[in-house]
């Protein structure tokens, strides 16, 4: 995560220095679509000074705040910060840019970015919410993000383990700090399902009759308690 912070911070700062008065007519959004007469009305020198100042501040603040979150133990929240902070910053930046030159495209972009941010926040809130294990008479239900219902008769084995599988890549899912939900490929080439609400050991491993595996860890309930409840239900 630290490398991501460093890389993105450097990117933001670099952007601030890339656009100049010489290449603005090619690189600067909004300005590059203006006619020559429209560009003459824009104080591009003042605007570029603001452009540079904004991106340098964004890069430095992004890195510093991110490091504070990491060293304060907010491993899950850092993923939200990495996505939301730049988007919020750019909404502010685009809104303030209208004082230098009024562009309808800038306003439209602001609305689009704001809508995208709202969508991302909603998705993050859904995935951060705990996916609970609910035991029914004849099935286990994982209720929440990436949930499913597994009939008890479809379970081959259920066990407690102390290690998650070694993951090589995420194929379809959500990851943020200790939270992992969705489908992941292991170093053995298997595609397994992780519903890890928190890094609470031991984990519950459910292997279905079809060979598919589900790894689960609760945030609120002890995994050992859930495991025993399932074992009792299987016997009955």
Short mmCIF file of C-alpha atoms in Angstrom, two decimals:
data_model
loop_
_atom_site.label_atom_id
_atom_site.label_comp_id
_atom_site.label_asym_id
_atom_site.label_seq_id
_atom_site.Cartn_x
_atom_site.Cartn_y
_atom_site.Cartn_z
CA UNK A 1 0.00 0.00 0.00
CA UNK A 2 2.89 2.32 0.73
CA UNK A 3 4.19 1.92 -2.84
CA UNK A 4 0.75 2.88 -4.12
CA UNK A 5 0.81 6.05 -2.01
CA UNK A 6 4.29 6.97 -3.22
CA UNK A 7 3.48 6.24 -6.86
CA UNK A 8 0.22 8.19 -6.92
CA UNK A 9 1.72 11.10 -4.98
CA UNK A 10 4.56 11.40 -7.48
CA UNK A 11 2.07 11.17 -10.34
CA UNK A 12 -0.01 14.07 -9.01
CA UNK A 13 3.06 16.22 -8.46
CA UNK A 14 4.42 15.38 -11.93
CA UNK A 15 1.12 16.38 -13.56
CA UNK A 16 1.52 19.81 -11.97
CA UNK A 17 4.80 20.34 -13.80
CA UNK A 18 3.91 18.71 -17.14
CA UNK A 19 1.38 21.29 -18.37
CA UNK A 20 2.99 24.57 -19.45
CA UNK A 21 1.95 27.62 -21.46
CA UNK A 22 3.52 26.02 -24.53
CA UNK A 23 1.62 22.73 -24.43
CA UNK A 24 -1.59 23.83 -22.66
CA UNK A 25 -3.45 24.10 -25.96
CA UNK A 26 -2.77 20.39 -26.47
CA UNK A 27 -2.92 18.94 -22.94
CA UNK A 28 -5.21 21.10 -20.83
CA UNK A 29 -8.80 19.83 -20.79
CA UNK A 30 -11.35 22.51 -21.67
CA UNK A 31 -8.66 24.89 -22.87
CA UNK A 32 -7.55 22.58 -25.68
CA UNK A 33 -11.01 22.67 -27.28
CA UNK A 34 -11.29 26.47 -27.28
CA UNK A 35 -10.88 28.59 -30.35
CA UNK A 36 -7.91 30.96 -30.63
CA UNK A 37 -10.15 33.92 -29.80
CA UNK A 38 -11.54 32.18 -26.70
CA UNK A 39 -8.03 31.36 -25.47
CA UNK A 40 -7.03 35.01 -25.67
CA UNK A 41 -9.65 35.76 -23.00
CA UNK A 42 -8.09 33.28 -20.57
CA UNK A 43 -5.33 34.28 -18.15
CA UNK A 44 -3.55 30.99 -18.75
CA UNK A 45 -0.44 32.01 -16.83
CA UNK A 46 -2.41 32.60 -13.61
CA UNK A 47 -4.44 29.46 -14.15
CA UNK A 48 -1.36 27.27 -14.65
CA UNK A 49 0.12 28.65 -11.42
CA UNK A 50 -3.04 27.49 -9.65
CA UNK A 51 -2.92 24.18 -11.56
CA UNK A 52 0.64 23.52 -10.41
CA UNK A 53 0.00 24.59 -6.81
CA UNK A 54 -3.07 22.34 -6.61
CA UNK A 55 -1.32 19.22 -7.90
CA UNK A 56 1.75 19.69 -5.70
CA UNK A 57 -0.51 20.11 -2.67
CA UNK A 58 -2.60 17.11 -3.71
CA UNK A 59 0.48 14.92 -4.11
CA UNK A 60 2.01 15.91 -0.76
CA UNK A 61 -1.23 15.79 1.24
CA UNK A 62 -2.20 12.48 -0.35
CA UNK A 63 1.07 10.92 0.77
CA UNK A 64 1.08 12.43 4.28
CA UNK A 65 -2.54 11.61 5.11
CA UNK A 66 -2.14 8.13 3.67
CA UNK A 67 0.94 7.46 5.81
CA UNK A 68 -0.88 8.68 8.92
CA UNK A 69 -3.73 6.25 8.18
CA UNK A 70 -1.33 3.35 7.63
CA UNK A 71 0.69 3.94 10.81
CA UNK A 72 -2.49 4.55 12.81
CA UNK A 73 -3.71 1.08 11.92
CA UNK A 74 -6.51 2.09 9.56
CA UNK A 75 -5.63 -0.60 7.01
CA UNK A 76 -9.19 -1.03 5.75
CA UNK A 77 -9.97 2.70 5.51
CA UNK A 78 -6.84 3.43 3.44
CA UNK A 79 -8.48 1.86 0.36
CA UNK A 80 -11.40 4.27 0.60
CA UNK A 81 -9.02 7.18 1.06
CA UNK A 82 -6.96 6.28 -2.02
CA UNK A 83 -10.06 6.37 -4.20
CA UNK A 84 -12.18 9.08 -2.58
CA UNK A 85 -9.60 11.73 -1.70
CA UNK A 86 -8.34 12.43 -5.25
CA UNK A 87 -11.90 12.47 -6.61
CA UNK A 88 -13.05 14.95 -3.97
CA UNK A 89 -9.96 17.05 -4.62
CA UNK A 90 -10.61 17.14 -8.36
CA UNK A 91 -14.26 18.08 -7.85
CA UNK A 92 -13.03 21.08 -5.84
CA UNK A 93 -10.35 21.81 -8.44
CA UNK A 94 -12.76 21.76 -11.40
CA UNK A 95 -15.27 23.90 -9.52
CA UNK A 96 -12.59 26.50 -8.69
CA UNK A 97 -11.29 26.44 -12.27
CA UNK A 98 -14.41 28.21 -13.49
CA UNK A 99 -13.09 31.47 -12.00
CA UNK A 100 -10.26 31.36 -14.54
CA UNK A 101 -12.27 30.32 -17.54
CA UNK A 102 -15.93 29.31 -17.74
CA UNK A 103 -16.31 26.03 -19.56
CA UNK A 104 -19.51 24.04 -19.85
CA UNK A 105 -17.39 20.93 -20.23
CA UNK A 106 -15.79 21.64 -16.85
CA UNK A 107 -19.19 21.82 -15.18
CA UNK A 108 -20.34 18.61 -16.85
CA UNK A 109 -17.12 16.92 -15.76
CA UNK A 110 -17.74 18.04 -12.18
CA UNK A 111 -21.18 16.43 -12.18
CA UNK A 112 -19.84 13.22 -13.71
CA UNK A 113 -17.00 12.98 -11.19
CA UNK A 114 -19.37 13.70 -8.30
CA UNK A 115 -21.75 10.98 -9.50
CA UNK A 116 -18.84 8.55 -9.84
CA UNK A 117 -17.71 9.35 -6.29
CA UNK A 118 -21.20 8.75 -4.92
CA UNK A 119 -21.37 5.40 -6.71
CA UNK A 120 -17.96 4.37 -5.36
CA UNK A 121 -18.91 5.33 -1.80
CA UNK A 122 -22.14 3.30 -2.02
CA UNK A 123 -20.23 0.27 -3.34
CA UNK A 124 -17.56 0.57 -0.64
CA UNK A 125 -20.21 0.84 2.08
CA UNK A 126 -21.89 -2.29 0.77
CA UNK A 127 -18.66 -4.29 0.65
CA UNK A 128 -17.36 -3.02 4.02
CA UNK A 129 -20.55 -4.16 5.72
CA UNK A 130 -20.09 -7.56 7.30
CA UNK A 131 -21.27 -10.56 5.29
CA UNK A 132 -22.88 -12.63 8.02
CA UNK A 133 -23.09 -16.41 8.30
CA UNK A 134 -26.67 -17.39 9.03
CA UNK A 135 -27.49 -20.98 9.84
CA UNK A 136 -30.86 -22.29 8.63
CA UNK A 137 -32.38 -25.73 9.20
CA UNK A 138 -31.02 -27.17 5.97
CA UNK A 139 -28.55 -24.57 4.69
CA UNK A 140 -25.89 -22.00 5.43
CA UNK A 141 -26.54 -18.51 4.16
CA UNK A 142 -23.83 -15.91 3.68
CA UNK A 143 -25.86 -12.72 3.74
CA UNK A 144 -24.24 -9.60 2.32
CA UNK A 145 -21.65 -8.79 -0.29
CA UNK A 146 -20.69 -11.87 -2.38
CA UNK A 147 -23.09 -13.97 -0.33
CA UNK A 148 -24.71 -17.26 -1.28
CA UNK A 149 -26.76 -20.11 0.15
CA UNK A 150 -25.12 -23.52 0.57
CA UNK A 151 -27.37 -26.49 1.39
CA UNK A 152 -25.92 -28.58 4.24
CA UNK A 153 -26.18 -31.68 2.07
CA UNK A 154 -23.94 -29.98 -0.52
CA UNK A 155 -21.07 -29.69 1.98
CA UNK A 156 -18.33 -32.29 1.73
CA UNK A 157 -16.20 -31.10 4.65
CA UNK A 158 -16.05 -28.17 7.05
CA UNK A 159 -12.98 -27.43 9.13
CA UNK A 160 -11.12 -24.76 11.09
CA UNK A 161 -7.80 -23.65 9.64
CA UNK A 162 -5.21 -21.12 10.77
CA UNK A 163 -4.00 -19.83 7.40
CA UNK A 164 -5.65 -18.38 4.35
CA UNK A 165 -4.58 -19.79 0.98
CA UNK A 166 -1.72 -18.03 -0.79
CA UNK A 167 -3.39 -15.69 -3.26
CA UNK A 168 -1.78 -14.81 -6.57
CA UNK A 169 -4.54 -12.56 -7.90
CA UNK A 170 -8.13 -11.47 -7.42
CA UNK A 171 -10.40 -12.62 -10.24
CA UNK A 172 -13.63 -10.97 -9.12
CA UNK A 173 -14.00 -9.38 -5.73
CA UNK A 174 -13.27 -6.64 -3.24
CA UNK A 175 -10.17 -6.18 -1.09
CA UNK A 176 -9.43 -3.52 1.50
CA UNK A 177 -6.89 -4.17 4.21
CA UNK A 178 -7.94 -7.32 6.05
CA UNK A 179 -11.27 -7.51 4.23
CA UNK A 180 -11.41 -9.86 1.25
CA UNK A 181 -14.62 -10.82 -0.48
CA UNK A 182 -15.07 -12.55 -3.81
CA UNK A 183 -13.13 -14.97 -5.97
CA UNK A 184 -9.35 -15.33 -5.83
CA UNK A 185 -6.80 -17.52 -7.57
CA UNK A 186 -4.32 -19.37 -5.35
CA UNK A 187 -0.71 -20.32 -5.97
CA UNK A 188 -1.99 -23.84 -6.69
CA UNK A 189 -4.16 -22.61 -9.54
CA UNK A 190 -7.44 -23.02 -7.65
CA UNK A 191 -10.15 -20.38 -7.73
CA UNK A 192 -11.56 -20.09 -4.22
CA UNK A 193 -14.12 -17.85 -2.61
CA UNK A 194 -13.06 -15.68 0.30
CA UNK A 195 -15.53 -14.03 2.65
CA UNK A 196 -13.07 -12.58 5.14
CA UNK A 197 -14.77 -9.85 7.19
CA UNK A 198 -11.80 -9.56 9.55
CA UNK A 199 -8.47 -11.25 10.10
CA UNK A 200 -9.89 -13.40 12.89
CA UNK A 201 -8.41 -16.87 13.27
CA UNK A 202 -9.11 -19.70 12.93
CA UNK A 203 -10.91 -19.41 9.60
CA UNK A 204 -13.80 -21.62 8.57
CA UNK A 205 -13.14 -23.62 5.39
CA UNK A 206 -16.15 -25.14 3.67
CA UNK A 207 -15.47 -27.58 0.84
CA UNK A 208 -18.49 -28.40 -1.28
CA UNK A 209 -19.21 -31.74 -2.93
CA UNK A 210 -18.28 -30.16 -6.28
CA UNK A 211 -14.82 -29.31 -4.91
CA UNK A 212 -15.37 -25.57 -4.61
CA UNK A 213 -14.03 -23.94 -1.44
CA UNK A 214 -15.32 -21.07 0.67
CA UNK A 215 -13.12 -19.46 3.33
CA UNK A 216 -15.02 -17.47 5.95
CA UNK A 217 -14.12 -15.29 8.91
CA UNK A 218 -16.61 -13.35 11.00
CA UNK A 219 -16.01 -9.93 12.48
CA UNK A 220 -18.57 -10.07 15.27
CA UNK A 221 -19.07 -13.78 16.09
CA UNK A 222 -16.27 -16.18 17.14
CA UNK A 223 -15.52 -18.47 14.21
CA UNK A 224 -15.21 -21.46 16.55
CA UNK A 225 -18.80 -20.90 17.76
CA UNK A 226 -20.14 -20.73 14.20
CA UNK A 227 -18.20 -23.85 13.30
CA UNK A 228 -19.69 -25.84 16.19
CA UNK A 229 -23.19 -24.66 15.30
CA UNK A 230 -22.77 -25.91 11.75
CA UNK A 231 -21.39 -29.26 12.90
CA UNK A 232 -24.40 -29.74 15.22
CA UNK A 233 -26.81 -28.84 12.40
CA UNK A 234 -25.13 -31.38 10.11
CA UNK A 235 -25.64 -34.14 12.67
CA UNK A 236 -29.29 -33.30 13.03
#
